[in-house]
Each structure stands twice: as structure tokens, then as C-alpha cells.
Amino acid sequence: MSANASKLINLTLKVWRQKGPDVKGGLETYEAKDISTDMSFLEMFDVVNEGLILEGKDPISFDHDCREGICGACGAVVNGRAHGPEEGTTLCQLHMRHFDDGDVVVVEPWRSKAFKIVKDLVVDRSALDKIIQAGGYISVNTGGAPDANAIPIAQEVSDLAMDAASCIGCGACVASCPNASAMLFVGAKVSQLKLLPQGDIESAKRAVTMVETMDSLGFGNCTNEGECEVECPKGISITNIARLNRSYFKARSLFKKGVN
Amino acid sequence: MLDSKIPEGPLEKKWDNYKFNVKLVNPANKRKFNVIVVGTGLAGASASASMAELGYNVKTFCIQDSPRRAHSIAAQGGINAAKNYQNDGDSVKRLFYDTIKGGDFRAREANVYRLAQVSNNIIDQCVAQGIPFAREYGGLLANRSFGGAQVSRTFYARGQTGQQLLLGAYGAMSRQIQAGKVKLYTRREMRDLVVVDGKARGIVVRNLVTGEIEKYAADAVVMATGGYGNAFFLSTNAMACNVSAAHKAYKKGAFFSNPCYTQIHPTCIPVHGDYQSKLTLMSESLRNDGRVWVPKEAGDKRKPEDIPEGERDYFLERKYPSFGNLVPRDVASRNAKEQCDAGKGVGETGFAVYLDFRDAIARDGRDSIEKKYGNLFQMYERITAADPYTTPMMIYPASHYTMGGLWVDYSLQSTLKGLFVIGEANFSDHGANRLGASALMQGLADGYFILPYTIGGYLAGAKPGEVDESHPEFSKSAKEVEELYAKLLSIDGDRTCDDIHKELGKILWDYCGMARNEAGLLKAKEMIADLRKEFWTNLKVAGTMDQFNQNLENAARVADFLEFGELMVTDALFRKESCGGHFNEESQTEENEAKRDDENFCCVSAWGYRGEGEEPELHREELAFENVELSQRSYK
Ligand SMILES: Cc1cc2nc3c(=O)[nH]c(=O)nc-3n(C[C@H](O)[C@H](O)[C@H](O)COP(=O)(O)OP(=O)(O)OC[C@H]3O[C@@H](n4cnc5c(N)ncnc54)[C@H](O)[C@@H]3O)c2cc1C
Ligand code: SF4
Ligand code: FES
């Protein structure tokens, strides 16, 4: 199919294996043989797992679903980089043509205090859902919304909101941040909603409740390292964090003055 | 005996009449009722949020680690509504008519009309939720046209419409989780429906993290578990999409309708290797600007750039001058197959046709094309390493959507009392073929605007909390679920479940795919029965039950596909006509178009389970068309 004809390569994998959240894990070595360069990284895992199952061994557990880079389920640290070496790519969309025959590939789970390991490469990211539950929405009930064209929104503004709304909730930003901060994730949601007239109304309260919830769940603080932006598969810009900070500090000072 | 309970009155008034006549639950009583929702796609998330807002206690379940990852997230192209913002002659009636016609006159008029009516509310609701739909320079909402329609009624958010709509519904549901009205259960898989005295009373699930079998009772159960396109193994669906929940409900007495209606989408990236785990859709919106062609000469292996204009066959434009590249999906797919079967297919395998943007780029400029389709082009390049700006894309049809599903009446209730089915999981409003951008519309219509009313009609006549988890049916069901997993683990043969699933997929693709005939279907039935035997004697599953075990999860889903696949074939054998996605080679016009048989098959099939090894029982819901004239679909 591909313009550059596919070929077969062999790799040595070192994969983090851990039976459950509270047991010790470690790297184990597997040979991945005859891997087509047209495969995705996860399809390469499928091949390795089929072999392990037939040998009566426990296959490698990893989260995945859409395999199109949109659901945010997949993700692992590959040779030290979240979602692997390609920029703007989720693990499921990373193709083996970016690896060379004989490469050694180290695969580890997202590591963060807020994400417990479930098994192998599978982690518990429910903390991200909890942050959204704290306010990552516009408080409207079903029914009673005005006509969709009642409030025009400038195309540039709506494009910016869409850029921020592209976050897939994968958690790579947290995994790549030296402080395990979720500021890029939170900033993306706060920005999307603040940019839109419908969401601006609640923006002060939203910023505060989401940031406080993030803090309470064990995520670290943002110290402007910028790793998150580099590793984010969806190119979520760090300017969203600046926008969040503005909302947050403005809101804090409002709250201090007792305006709620 | 199948009563679709369509309300009285003229078509335009039926939904109003229904809403006026339906019994209401007193607000103070709503909080006494518990409702289970299985699924957090567009249908399940919007239903959970809306019912919780009304005051019901909702328990919501999904397979993924987060409700935001439901398969709806992957929808690209858009969502339809009859807003007529483009002033191009759209109306509720036109959307209704297009949907009925697109579905090849095999859907219920009243349901489809209601769908078109509430379509406009959906767009209003979504904008209020902060969904960043595409806009014009003046700040108003933009639209595009989609396959099977001659008006621009599709709203979109770049190529990520499903993502944005789902995040809106997920946000609304998250708000109710925070309010304590929705309790969320992630990484849970429904493995059985619990029925007591003919009423749905709860579910049994496997906790996918601990392996425990858990029981949950409620006053009503809503299934929003999506479609069964993964029966084909290779499809555009997400990996966890399954038929298990619907199949279990079928085995507990809910009728299954039209299982043979499957949609094979024309614009997918072609298959390129045995290891392939799924197929990637290239949004249909590409057909607005891309031109589909193959070389005129069979076996022409020149590079596409080297084939002069006169030696290309733009077969859709040639055969369907008025719709051209925008013919409905079933027509586009079948035509691509026909070209490839005639040896004109392109690419390494010969199972592909070109989708060419050369002329659109020359006409509108690269920038404009990039703005519309940039992310799709990027996705294509990432997967194939070919650049669609300079060389045509290659596409081939793939399993994408399933019109069949559990039978429901006008109130979205199945043949089991208290079991409601919404979204892709029901047999739905799309007849024998779904138009582009109409699944998102239907999922949200069901969840936001229809079910929250209709479920009240059922609960108003019910007593809250009549049955709880201590009822013996729950333990019985839990025991059966446990036994099934134990059995899967005990076989210890030498084939993996993926391996067997691939074989099933190939049988269905070859004999129950884009074209079907009696001999092939009969053969497929036998092959599936043999494969099922092979599965239960030669399967190998890793690990144990009491742990996170994706291989075991998968094996149980494949076991259900192996039973359900046969039902697809049985239904295809029954329908001795061609309609929409069901192309029966024994029923075609002289021009090789699908030929319906309205005299004998103007009906919905609804299959009732009769026990292991028994042929299912066929029920028919006859379809009455009072507002449209049945015509042979023509897109010429
Ligand atoms: C690639 C792609 C692109 C598409 N693009 C469009 C488009 O542009 N426009 C359009 O209108 N339609 C589109 N569709 C179709 C549309 O996306 C789907 O039909 C629709 O999203 C289905 O929504 P749903 O809520 O019914 O189910 P899903 O979104 O499939 O959700 C199913 C839910 O049920 C849960 N579930 C399933 N089984 C179980 C179980 N046993 N136990 C517990 N939970 C379970 C899952 O976890 C999930 O939460 C597209 C489909 C695909 C595949
Ligand atoms: S901001 Fe980027 S890295 Fe972080 S969760 Fe969203 S998509 Fe993933
Ligand atoms: S599997 Fe969905 S983003 Fe990778």
C-alpha cells in the first residue's frame, strides 16, 4: 500500500511488566520478529501477544480502542518519550517504519502519583475524569437552548476554542511533566470554554474548582518546563496554560474579596 | 403481535400527541426510580445526563477506562439537522424524506419524522454546551453536504465532530456525576440482562480490573451499547465494539431486527496485511471534493499520475450523473467492488480505487483543501506514507455501521418491558442504509430528546425498587456468566480468539458482505457452525479470571459474534430482495441496481431466540407508507 515499500524488521523489546497496582514490576525482554514496517506500534504488540498466548504466557496488557488517535486510550513511554519518537502522534498511530532493524525499544507505562498502575502498561487515569466533573462543562440542562445561530462567534475565536477542544485526555502531558502536572489538560478545557461566550459566564469559578481538584488528586504544579507541549499528540499549546492562569488568578482575587 | 405503538394523528403531530398523552412521573417520585444505562457513547451519555437532570437516579456503565472514550469519539464527518441555515430548501420534511429514501424504504415513517423534528434542538443544545462547530467568517454556523443529500445540512467540527459532540455529552453527564445523580462504573462489561417476570430488572457485569462478577438492579435498563460492525473482524469500529450486550438481551427474549443490514463504507484505507487489526475510515466528506476513478483498462499498472485523463473512468460520475461522487454509501461501495472484481482495482492488492483531489486543488487551491481536510490528509499520510496532495488516495469499502439492532417500538422500548434501546444498538431509523451524518443525529435525538420522555411513560406505571440484587435471577445469571468464563479458560487448545475471529470475519465478508446470494449464505451458515465448534474445542486463552485479562474479555466477545454471525446470515437468507446495504444478487434490476420487493418484504424482520441449536423464530413488522410514495431509489 505504502509509497515506500514495506519491509520486515526485528526488534528487541524491553517492556514493563507488573501484575497489579501494589506489586513490584520490572522490565522483561521479548524478541519481536518479522515486523512489517507498515504495522502500527500496537499491531506490533498484537503480534508479540499472539505468540505469548500460544506459549501459555501472559500477554502484555495495554489500553487501546479506536486505534485512530482520537479516543485517548493508548499511550506508553517509548524509549523515554511519551507516545514514542514521532511528534504529534499517539502510540496507535506510530508506525513501525520509524524504527530500524535491530533497534532496542523500551516501553514503560505513564508514571505519575495520580495514575496508579492497573497492570503492565495500563494505568488508572480516572483522576482526569474527576477534574472534568469538578467543572469542565457549561452548566446547561437539556432543552431550552436558544437558536444555535443566536450568538455569532468570530471564526478565529471558534478556531482557537476548537484547537483547545482537541485534547484527547490521554495523559501524556502528565507523564512527560517532571512535576506530573495536569495543567495542559486543565488549561485546554478551561480555555475552550472561556473563549466561547456561552462558557465565559462560569469561567472564573470553573478555573478555581478545576485547579483545586487537580491539586487535591496528587498532580504537581506547573513550573513552565514545556515538556507537555512537546509530547502532546494533539499539539495542545502551552498558551492554554497562560489563559488558565489568567482566569485562575483573576478568580482567586475575586474570591478573596468575597465576590462569589 | 409486534405493536410498534405509533401514536395517532397526522405525521407532523404524532410526537406532540405522544408527549401530551404519555403519563408523567411526579417530580418527587422521580428520585425514587433507579435507571441503568449501559454505554457512554453519544446515546448513553446524553441519556444519562438528561435523565439525571430530570431527577432519576442513574447508574451508567462502560467498558473503557473513561466514558469519554466510547466509540462515538471517532466519528469524523458531521451531524445532520434540518435548520435550513443555508437557505437551500431544506426542511424537516426533506430531511425526513431523504432519510426514508436513503434507507431504501425500510424504516418506520413516524420514527424518522420525529428524528427530523428534533434534529434542530440537538444543534441548539450542542452550541449551548460549547461545542466549537465550524463557522463562517460572519460568525454563523457553517454547513457542508454529505452523501445522499442535495442540500447542505451537515454541521461539523473539523474532522472531529463525534469527538466534540461526545465531549459535550460527557460534560453534561460529568456535571450530573458531580451532582450525585449519575453514578459511574467504568471498566465494566455487561455480560447478561436480568429478566424477572418478563421485565428487565438489571444487569450482570464483569469488573474488568478485578475480574469480579457484579450485579446491579434497577427499575429500567437502557442499552446504548453501539453496533456490531466488528462481526467482520476488520472494520472501522473501535476494538471494544461488540454485540455481546445486545446478543445477551436477545437470548433473554428481546427481539433482534434486521441483523443483515450492515453498512459497508466506501471510503476506507484499503487492507494491506494479515496482521491488520482495524481499518481506518477516511471521512465521506472527502467525496465532496475528491473524484473516484479507476483505469479504463483492466490490469493497468501505471502510476496514477501517468494515466491520462482519457484513460480514466470516473465511474460514479459516469453512472450517476445527478449525484456523481455523492451517491449513498451502499451504491458507492458496491460500485467500487464491481470495478475491482472486473480487474480494474489499483494498488498492490487490486482491492482499491482512487479518490483524487487533483482537480479540487487546481480549482480551489491547496490552502482551501488543506483547511477542509488537513487532518484527514495527515492521517492518511501517517498510515500509508503517501501524500494525497500529490498523488490520489486509495480507498476501499469496509464494515462501518450496523442498521440492524434490537427491535424497539415508538417509545424505544424493546419487546422486553423495561428494556429500552437507543443509539446504534437499536434497529433504528435508518432502514436498510444509513445516510452520512445521521447516526450522530439519531444517537443524540434518542438520548437527549426522546428517551427521557418515553421512559417516564413506563416508570409512571411502575413501583420503584420492586426487585433488588437478592432476587435469585441475579445469582443464577451471575453463575452462568462465571461458568462461561471458566469454560473459555479450560479449553486450552491451540488457536487464539483473534485468529478465529479473523476467520469468522472473512466468512461474513465473503458471503454476507457487499453482495449476497443463497448458495453463499447457506455455505456460510455451515462454515460458521463449524468454526463455532472449532472455537469451543481448540481455543487458547491466557491467564485467569480473577485479574485484568484482555484476552479473556475478547474471547467472550468472539464467542457471541460466532453465534450472532449466524443470525446475520439467517436474516440475509430470509430477505429475498435487495434493499440498501443488503444486496441480494438474485434480486437486481437490468442495470445491476438493487431491486426491492415491496409486495413481500416491506417489513422489518424481528427474530426471537428459541434456545441453543434451534432456528430463531421470525416475526414481521409490516411497514406502512402513508406519507411517501414507494419508489425505486435512483441517483442517476
Ligand atoms: C470511524 C467512524 C466515523 C463515523 N463518522 C460518523 C459521522 O461523521 N456522522 C455520523 O452521524 N455517524 C458517524 N459514525 C457512526 C457513529 O459514530 C456511531 O453510529 C455512533 O457514534 C454510535 O453511538 P452510540 O452511542 O450508539 O454507541 P458507541 O459510541 O458505540 O458507544 C457504545 C458504548 O457502549 C459501551 N458498551 C458496549 N458494550 C458494552 C457492554 N457489553 N458492557 C458495558 N458497556 C458496553 C461502550 O463502552 C461505549 O461506552 C462513524 C462511525 C465510525 C466507526
Ligand atoms: S493536553 Fe495533550 S497530552 Fe495532555 S491529555 Fe490532552 S491530548 Fe493528551
Ligand atoms: S487507541 Fe485511541 S488514541 Fe490510540
CSV table of N, CA, C and O in Angstrom, one decimal, chain B residues 508-555:
chain,number,residue,atom,x,y,z
B,508,LEU,N,-18.0,-13.9,6.8
B,508,LEU,CA,-19.1,-12.9,6.7
B,508,LEU,C,-18.8,-11.9,5.6
B,508,LEU,O,-19.7,-11.5,4.9
B,509,TRP,N,-17.6,-11.5,5.4
B,509,TRP,CA,-17.2,-10.5,4.4
B,509,TRP,C,-17.5,-11.1,3.0
B,509,TRP,O,-18.0,-10.5,2.1
B,510,ASP,N,-17.1,-12.4,2.8
B,510,ASP,CA,-17.2,-13.0,1.5
B,510,ASP,C,-18.7,-13.4,1.2
B,510,ASP,O,-19.1,-13.2,0.0
B,511,TYR,N,-19.4,-13.8,2.2
B,511,TYR,CA,-20.8,-14.3,1.8
B,511,TYR,C,-21.9,-13.5,2.3
B,511,TYR,O,-23.0,-13.6,1.9
B,512,CYS,N,-21.6,-12.6,3.3
B,512,CYS,CA,-22.7,-11.8,3.9
B,512,CYS,C,-22.2,-10.3,3.9
B,512,CYS,O,-22.6,-9.6,4.8
B,513,GLY,N,-21.5,-9.9,2.9
B,513,GLY,CA,-20.9,-8.6,2.9
B,513,GLY,C,-21.6,-7.7,1.9
B,513,GLY,O,-22.8,-7.6,1.9
B,514,MET,N,-20.9,-7.2,0.9
B,514,MET,CA,-21.5,-6.2,-0.1
B,514,MET,C,-22.4,-6.9,-1.0
B,514,MET,O,-23.2,-6.2,-1.7
B,515,ALA,N,-22.3,-8.2,-1.3
B,515,ALA,CA,-23.2,-8.9,-2.2
B,515,ALA,C,-23.4,-10.3,-1.6
B,515,ALA,O,-22.5,-10.9,-1.1
B,516,ARG,N,-24.7,-10.7,-1.7
B,516,ARG,CA,-25.0,-12.0,-1.1
B,516,ARG,C,-25.8,-12.8,-2.1
B,516,ARG,O,-26.6,-12.3,-2.9
B,517,ASN,N,-25.7,-14.1,-2.0
B,517,ASN,CA,-26.6,-15.0,-2.7
B,517,ASN,C,-26.9,-16.2,-1.9
B,517,ASN,O,-26.2,-16.5,-1.0
B,518,GLU,N,-28.0,-16.9,-2.3
B,518,GLU,CA,-28.4,-18.0,-1.5
B,518,GLU,C,-27.4,-19.1,-1.2
B,518,GLU,O,-27.2,-19.5,-0.1
B,519,ALA,N,-26.8,-19.5,-2.3
B,519,ALA,CA,-25.8,-20.6,-2.2
B,519,ALA,C,-24.7,-20.2,-1.2
B,519,ALA,O,-24.3,-21.0,-0.3
B,520,GLY,N,-24.2,-19.0,-1.4
B,520,GLY,CA,-23.1,-18.5,-0.5
B,520,GLY,C,-23.6,-18.4,1.0
B,520,GLY,O,-22.8,-18.8,1.9
B,521,LEU,N,-24.8,-18.0,1.2
B,521,LEU,CA,-25.3,-17.8,2.5
B,521,LEU,C,-25.4,-19.2,3.2
B,521,LEU,O,-25.1,-19.3,4.4
B,522,LEU,N,-25.9,-20.1,2.4
B,522,LEU,CA,-26.1,-21.4,3.0
B,522,LEU,C,-24.7,-22.0,3.4
B,522,LEU,O,-24.6,-22.6,4.5
B,523,LYS,N,-23.8,-21.8,2.5
B,523,LYS,CA,-22.4,-22.3,2.8
B,523,LYS,C,-21.9,-21.6,4.1
B,523,LYS,O,-21.3,-22.2,4.9
B,524,ALA,N,-22.1,-20.3,4.2
B,524,ALA,CA,-21.6,-19.5,5.3
B,524,ALA,C,-22.2,-20.0,6.6
B,524,ALA,O,-21.5,-20.1,7.6
B,525,LYS,N,-23.4,-20.4,6.5
B,525,LYS,CA,-24.1,-20.9,7.8
B,525,LYS,C,-23.4,-22.1,8.3
B,525,LYS,O,-23.1,-22.3,9.5
B,526,GLU,N,-23.1,-23.0,7.4
B,526,GLU,CA,-22.4,-24.2,7.8
B,526,GLU,C,-21.0,-23.9,8.3
B,526,GLU,O,-20.5,-24.5,9.3
B,527,MET,N,-20.3,-23.0,7.5
B,527,MET,CA,-18.9,-22.7,7.9
B,527,MET,C,-18.9,-22.1,9.3
B,527,MET,O,-18.0,-22.3,10.1
B,528,ILE,N,-19.9,-21.2,9.6
B,528,ILE,CA,-19.9,-20.6,10.9
B,528,ILE,C,-20.1,-21.6,12.0
B,528,ILE,O,-19.5,-21.6,13.1
B,529,ALA,N,-21.0,-22.6,11.7
B,529,ALA,CA,-21.3,-23.6,12.7
B,529,ALA,C,-20.0,-24.4,13.0
B,529,ALA,O,-19.7,-24.7,14.2
B,530,ASP,N,-19.3,-24.7,11.9
B,530,ASP,CA,-18.1,-25.5,12.1
B,530,ASP,C,-17.0,-24.7,12.9
B,530,ASP,O,-16.3,-25.2,13.7
B,531,LEU,N,-17.0,-23.4,12.6
B,531,LEU,CA,-16.0,-22.6,13.2
B,531,LEU,C,-16.3,-22.4,14.7
B,531,LEU,O,-15.4,-22.4,15.6
B,532,ARG,N,-17.6,-22.4,15.0
B,532,ARG,CA,-18.0,-22.3,16.4
B,532,ARG,C,-17.5,-23.6,17.2
B,532,ARG,O,-17.1,-23.5,18.3
B,533,LYS,N,-17.7,-24.7,16.5
B,533,LYS,CA,-17.2,-26.0,17.1
B,533,LYS,C,-15.7,-25.9,17.3
B,533,LYS,O,-15.2,-26.2,18.4
B,534,GLU,N,-15.0,-25.4,16.3
B,534,GLU,CA,-13.5,-25.2,16.4
B,534,GLU,C,-13.2,-24.3,17.6
B,534,GLU,O,-12.3,-24.7,18.4
B,535,PHE,N,-13.9,-23.3,17.8
B,535,PHE,CA,-13.7,-22.3,18.9
B,535,PHE,C,-13.8,-23.0,20.2
B,535,PHE,O,-12.9,-22.9,21.1
B,536,TRP,N,-14.9,-23.8,20.4
B,536,TRP,CA,-15.2,-24.4,21.7
B,536,TRP,C,-14.3,-25.6,22.0
B,536,TRP,O,-14.4,-26.2,23.1
B,537,THR,N,-13.6,-26.1,21.0
B,537,THR,CA,-12.7,-27.2,21.3
B,537,THR,C,-11.2,-26.9,21.1
B,537,THR,O,-10.4,-27.6,21.6
B,538,ASN,N,-10.9,-25.8,20.4
B,538,ASN,CA,-9.5,-25.5,20.1
B,538,ASN,C,-9.0,-24.1,20.5
B,538,ASN,O,-8.0,-23.7,20.0
B,539,LEU,N,-9.7,-23.5,21.4
B,539,LEU,CA,-9.4,-22.1,21.7
B,539,LEU,C,-8.3,-22.1,22.8
B,539,LEU,O,-8.2,-23.0,23.6
B,540,LYS,N,-7.4,-21.1,22.7
B,540,LYS,CA,-6.5,-20.9,23.8
B,540,LYS,C,-6.6,-19.5,24.4
B,540,LYS,O,-6.5,-18.5,23.7
B,541,VAL,N,-6.8,-19.4,25.7
B,541,VAL,CA,-7.0,-18.1,26.3
B,541,VAL,C,-5.9,-18.1,27.5
B,541,VAL,O,-5.7,-19.0,28.2
B,542,ALA,N,-5.3,-16.9,27.6
B,542,ALA,CA,-4.2,-16.8,28.6
B,542,ALA,C,-4.8,-16.4,29.9
B,542,ALA,O,-5.9,-15.9,30.0
B,543,GLY,N,-4.0,-16.6,31.0
B,543,GLY,CA,-4.3,-16.1,32.3
B,543,GLY,C,-5.5,-16.7,33.0
B,543,GLY,O,-5.9,-17.8,32.7
B,544,THR,N,-6.0,-15.9,34.0
B,544,THR,CA,-7.1,-16.4,34.8
B,544,THR,C,-8.2,-15.4,34.8
B,544,THR,O,-8.2,-14.4,34.2
B,545,MET,N,-9.3,-15.8,35.5
B,545,MET,CA,-10.5,-15.0,35.5
B,545,MET,C,-10.4,-13.8,36.5
B,545,MET,O,-10.9,-12.8,36.2
B,546,ASP,N,-9.6,-14.0,37.6
B,546,ASP,CA,-9.7,-13.0,38.7
B,546,ASP,C,-8.6,-12.0,38.5
B,546,ASP,O,-7.9,-11.6,39.5
B,547,GLN,N,-8.4,-11.5,37.3
B,547,GLN,CA,-7.4,-10.5,37.1
B,547,GLN,C,-7.8,-9.7,35.8
B,547,GLN,O,-8.7,-10.0,35.1
B,548,PHE,N,-7.1,-8.6,35.6
B,548,PHE,CA,-7.3,-7.8,34.4
B,548,PHE,C,-6.8,-8.7,33.3
B,548,PHE,O,-5.6,-9.1,33.2
B,549,ASN,N,-7.7,-9.1,32.4
B,549,ASN,CA,-7.4,-10.1,31.4
B,549,ASN,C,-8.0,-9.7,30.0
B,549,ASN,O,-9.2,-10.2,29.8
B,550,GLN,N,-7.4,-9.0,29.2
B,550,GLN,CA,-8.0,-8.5,28.0
B,550,GLN,C,-8.2,-9.7,27.0
B,550,GLN,O,-9.2,-9.6,26.2
B,551,ASN,N,-7.4,-10.7,27.1
B,551,ASN,CA,-7.5,-11.8,26.2
B,551,ASN,C,-8.8,-12.6,26.5
B,551,ASN,O,-9.6,-13.0,25.6
B,552,LEU,N,-9.1,-12.7,27.8
B,552,LEU,CA,-10.4,-13.4,28.2
B,552,LEU,C,-11.6,-12.5,27.8
B,552,LEU,O,-12.6,-13.1,27.3
B,553,GLU,N,-11.5,-11.2,28.0
B,553,GLU,CA,-12.6,-10.3,27.6
B,553,GLU,C,-12.9,-10.5,26.1
B,553,GLU,O,-14.1,-10.7,25.7
B,554,ASN,N,-11.9,-10.5,25.3
B,554,ASN,CA,-12.0,-10.7,23.9
B,554,ASN,C,-12.6,-12.0,23.5
B,554,ASN,O,-13.5,-12.1,22.6
B,555,ALA,N,-12.2,-13.1,24.2
B,555,ALA,CA,-12.7,-14.4,23.8
B,555,ALA,C,-14.2,-14.5,24.0
B,555,ALA,O,-14.9,-15.0,23.2
